[in-house]
Amino acid sequence: QQQVKQSPQSLIVQKGGISIINCAYENTAFDYFPWYQQFPGKGPALLIAIRPDVSEKKEGRFTISFNKSAKQFSLHIMDSQPGDSATYFCAASEVGRGSTLGRLYFGRGTQLTVWP
Amino acid sequence: EAQVTQNPRYLITVTGKKLTVTCSQNMNHEYMSWYRQDPGLGLRQIYYSMNVEVTDKGDVPEGYKVSRKEKRNFPLILESPSPNQTSLYFCASSQSRTGSSYNSPLHFGNGTRLTVT
């Protein structure tokens, strides 16, 4: 059973546009929601993360919007640039409860292409 | 430089020939894990380790073995590789013993592309 569902699978955006990637989860115990960015030939790297006690987290052009009641969260990339072209993974975990509960569950990824 | 190092980066082998992919981290992390990445399937966890000599299965452990004899190393062993194990493999580590947290994110290596013919 897929713990985190991510869409779309691929996304093409014009330079300067807004890229939006959506994720949904079922486990209401999840309390840590990171996004990872992966460039070709590299491993995923943490981009930005949010806790469920806030509805939005912004770092530069990257914003996570979180809707706890809908069990959804999304990544917005403002003023998208060709250098943002990468694969993006959302993830979720239940932190701080010991055992395996800190394990990260990943979405299936979104391949973003930003055209110049 | 803090990093997770995997070797080799590329590996082509034949069915049934045992192989080992090494993983080493220099951050004194408690938690280490192996993932495989396949198109359309994202990152799937193979095995993880919360401490030395403590390992457990992830979502897709069949056909793989791991060991954690030292804190810094977590090799992935394919005793008898098959073509369906052709994939991109990532090792990852975290200071959080349970896998990941807000203050202890997961750090990934740069991957090993394995082809089994």
PDB file of C-alpha atoms in Angstrom, chain B residues 21-117:
ATOM      1  CA  VAL B  21      27.944  -2.731  -3.245  1.00  0.00           C
ATOM      2  CA  THR B  22      29.741  -0.864  -0.509  1.00  0.00           C
ATOM      3  CA  CYS B  23      28.421   2.100   1.450  1.00  0.00           C
ATOM      4  CA  SER B  24      30.316   4.202   3.940  1.00  0.00           C
ATOM      5  CA  GLN B  25      29.373   7.359   5.845  1.00  0.00           C
ATOM      6  CA  ASN B  26      31.696   9.698   7.740  1.00  0.00           C
ATOM      7  CA  MET B  27      29.054  11.476   9.821  1.00  0.00           C
ATOM      8  CA  ASN B  28      28.864   8.990  12.710  1.00  0.00           C
ATOM      9  CA  HIS B  29      25.230   8.371  11.819  1.00  0.00           C
ATOM     10  CA  GLU B  30      23.191   5.770  13.660  1.00  0.00           C
ATOM     11  CA  TYR B  31      20.764   4.896  10.888  1.00  0.00           C
ATOM     12  CA  MET B  32      21.644   3.548   7.454  1.00  0.00           C
ATOM     13  CA  SER B  33      19.425   2.276   4.696  1.00  0.00           C
ATOM     14  CA  TRP B  34      19.390   0.989   1.141  1.00  0.00           C
ATOM     15  CA  TYR B  35      16.866   2.040  -1.511  1.00  0.00           C
ATOM     16  CA  ARG B  36      16.308   1.102  -5.083  1.00  0.00           C
ATOM     17  CA  GLN B  37      14.948   3.594  -7.590  1.00  0.00           C
ATOM     18  CA  ASP B  38      12.994   2.428 -10.615  1.00  0.00           C
ATOM     19  CA  PRO B  39      11.113   4.556 -13.169  1.00  0.00           C
ATOM     20  CA  GLY B  40       7.571   5.209 -12.032  1.00  0.00           C
ATOM     21  CA  LEU B  41       8.096   3.445  -8.719  1.00  0.00           C
ATOM     22  CA  GLY B  42      10.141   6.031  -6.869  1.00  0.00           C
ATOM     23  CA  LEU B  43      12.383   5.066  -3.960  1.00  0.00           C
ATOM     24  CA  ARG B  44      11.684   1.752  -2.327  1.00  0.00           C
ATOM     25  CA  GLN B  45      13.449   0.695   0.837  1.00  0.00           C
ATOM     26  CA  ILE B  46      15.343  -2.601   0.733  1.00  0.00           C
ATOM     27  CA  TYR B  47      16.899  -2.882   4.199  1.00  0.00           C
ATOM     28  CA  TYR B  48      17.740  -0.566   7.041  1.00  0.00           C
ATOM     29  CA  SER B  49      19.879  -0.574  10.155  1.00  0.00           C
ATOM     30  CA  MET B  50      19.256   1.386  13.338  1.00  0.00           C
ATOM     31  CA  ASN B  51      22.540   0.433  14.947  1.00  0.00           C
ATOM     32  CA  VAL B  52      25.554  -1.858  14.655  1.00  0.00           C
ATOM     33  CA  GLU B  53      24.464  -5.481  14.326  1.00  0.00           C
ATOM     34  CA  VAL B  54      20.800  -4.408  14.041  1.00  0.00           C
ATOM     35  CA  THR B  55      19.234  -4.717  10.604  1.00  0.00           C
ATOM     36  CA  ASP B  56      15.689  -5.172   9.352  1.00  0.00           C
ATOM     37  CA  LYS B  57      13.756  -5.607   6.145  1.00  0.00           C
ATOM     38  CA  GLY B  58      12.225  -2.762   4.212  1.00  0.00           C
ATOM     39  CA  ASP B  59       9.600  -3.077   1.502  1.00  0.00           C
ATOM     40  CA  VAL B  60      11.558  -5.052  -1.093  1.00  0.00           C
ATOM     41  CA  PRO B  61      14.169  -7.217   0.684  1.00  0.00           C
ATOM     42  CA  GLU B  62      13.913 -10.359  -1.476  1.00  0.00           C
ATOM     43  CA  GLY B  63      17.216 -11.236  -3.128  1.00  0.00           C
ATOM     44  CA  TYR B  64      19.306  -8.913  -0.976  1.00  0.00           C
ATOM     45  CA  LYS B  65      21.411  -9.200   2.169  1.00  0.00           C
ATOM     46  CA  VAL B  66      23.044  -6.575   4.345  1.00  0.00           C
ATOM     47  CA  SER B  67      25.350  -6.444   7.314  1.00  0.00           C
ATOM     48  CA  ARG B  68      26.301  -3.744   9.817  1.00  0.00           C
ATOM     49  CA  LYS B  69      29.485  -4.827  11.547  1.00  0.00           C
ATOM     50  CA  GLU B  70      30.784  -1.275  11.902  1.00  0.00           C
ATOM     51  CA  LYS B  71      28.871   1.936  12.386  1.00  0.00           C
ATOM     52  CA  ARG B  72      30.185   3.612   9.247  1.00  0.00           C
ATOM     53  CA  ASN B  73      29.716   0.743   6.754  1.00  0.00           C
ATOM     54  CA  PHE B  74      26.570  -0.880   5.403  1.00  0.00           C
ATOM     55  CA  PRO B  75      27.258  -3.115   2.396  1.00  0.00           C
ATOM     56  CA  LEU B  76      24.497  -4.462   0.156  1.00  0.00           C
ATOM     57  CA  ILE B  77      24.998  -8.039  -1.012  1.00  0.00           C
ATOM     58  CA  LEU B  78      23.319  -9.737  -3.937  1.00  0.00           C
ATOM     59  CA  GLU B  79      24.076 -13.441  -3.549  1.00  0.00           C
ATOM     60  CA  SER B  80      22.607 -14.467  -6.900  1.00  0.00           C
ATOM     61  CA  PRO B  81      21.638 -11.398  -8.931  1.00  0.00           C
ATOM     62  CA  SER B  82      18.798 -11.622 -11.417  1.00  0.00           C
ATOM     63  CA  PRO B  83      17.761  -9.254 -14.248  1.00  0.00           C
ATOM     64  CA  ASN B  84      14.860  -7.882 -12.175  1.00  0.00           C
ATOM     65  CA  GLN B  85      17.454  -6.435  -9.812  1.00  0.00           C
ATOM     66  CA  THR B  86      18.688  -4.127 -12.546  1.00  0.00           C
ATOM     67  CA  SER B  87      18.140  -0.751 -10.924  1.00  0.00           C
ATOM     68  CA  LEU B  88      19.644   2.395  -9.445  1.00  0.00           C
ATOM     69  CA  TYR B  89      20.612   1.827  -5.826  1.00  0.00           C
ATOM     70  CA  PHE B  90      21.045   4.427  -3.121  1.00  0.00           C
ATOM     71  CA  CYS B  91      22.533   4.187   0.324  1.00  0.00           C
ATOM     72  CA  ALA B  92      21.388   6.745   2.889  1.00  0.00           C
ATOM     73  CA  SER B  93      22.136   7.628   6.479  1.00  0.00           C
ATOM     74  CA  SER B  94      20.702   9.745   9.273  1.00  0.00           C
ATOM     75  CA  GLN B  95      21.705  10.826  12.745  1.00  0.00           C
ATOM     76  CA  SER B  96      18.190   9.935  13.880  1.00  0.00           C
ATOM     77  CA  ARG B  97      18.229   6.328  14.991  1.00  0.00           C
ATOM     78  CA  THR B  98      14.689   5.830  13.704  1.00  0.00           C
ATOM     79  CA  GLY B  99      15.433   7.006  10.212  1.00  0.00           C
ATOM     80  CA  SER B 100      14.743  10.672   9.770  1.00  0.00           C
ATOM     81  CA  SER B 101      13.483  13.683  11.642  1.00  0.00           C
ATOM     82  CA  TYR B 102      13.147  17.419  11.285  1.00  0.00           C
ATOM     83  CA  ASN B 103      16.611  18.022  12.705  1.00  0.00           C
ATOM     84  CA  SER B 104      18.204  14.872  11.299  1.00  0.00           C
ATOM     85  CA  PRO B 105      17.418  14.505   7.618  1.00  0.00           C
ATOM     86  CA  LEU B 106      18.300  11.531   5.501  1.00  0.00           C
ATOM     87  CA  HIS B 107      21.560  11.928   3.532  1.00  0.00           C
ATOM     88  CA  PHE B 108      21.956   9.992   0.294  1.00  0.00           C
ATOM     89  CA  GLY B 109      24.950   8.741  -1.619  1.00  0.00           C
ATOM     90  CA  ASN B 110      25.246   9.372  -5.362  1.00  0.00           C
ATOM     91  CA  GLY B 111      23.970   5.978  -6.364  1.00  0.00           C
ATOM     92  CA  THR B 112      25.103   2.736  -7.981  1.00  0.00           C
ATOM     93  CA  ARG B 113      23.638   1.825 -11.332  1.00  0.00           C
ATOM     94  CA  LEU B 114      23.469  -1.949 -11.555  1.00  0.00           C
ATOM     95  CA  THR B 115      22.754  -3.903 -14.717  1.00  0.00           C
ATOM     96  CA  VAL B 116      22.253  -7.658 -14.507  1.00  0.00           C
ATOM     97  CA  THR B 117      22.238  -9.476 -17.862  1.00  0.00           C
TER      98      THR B 117
END
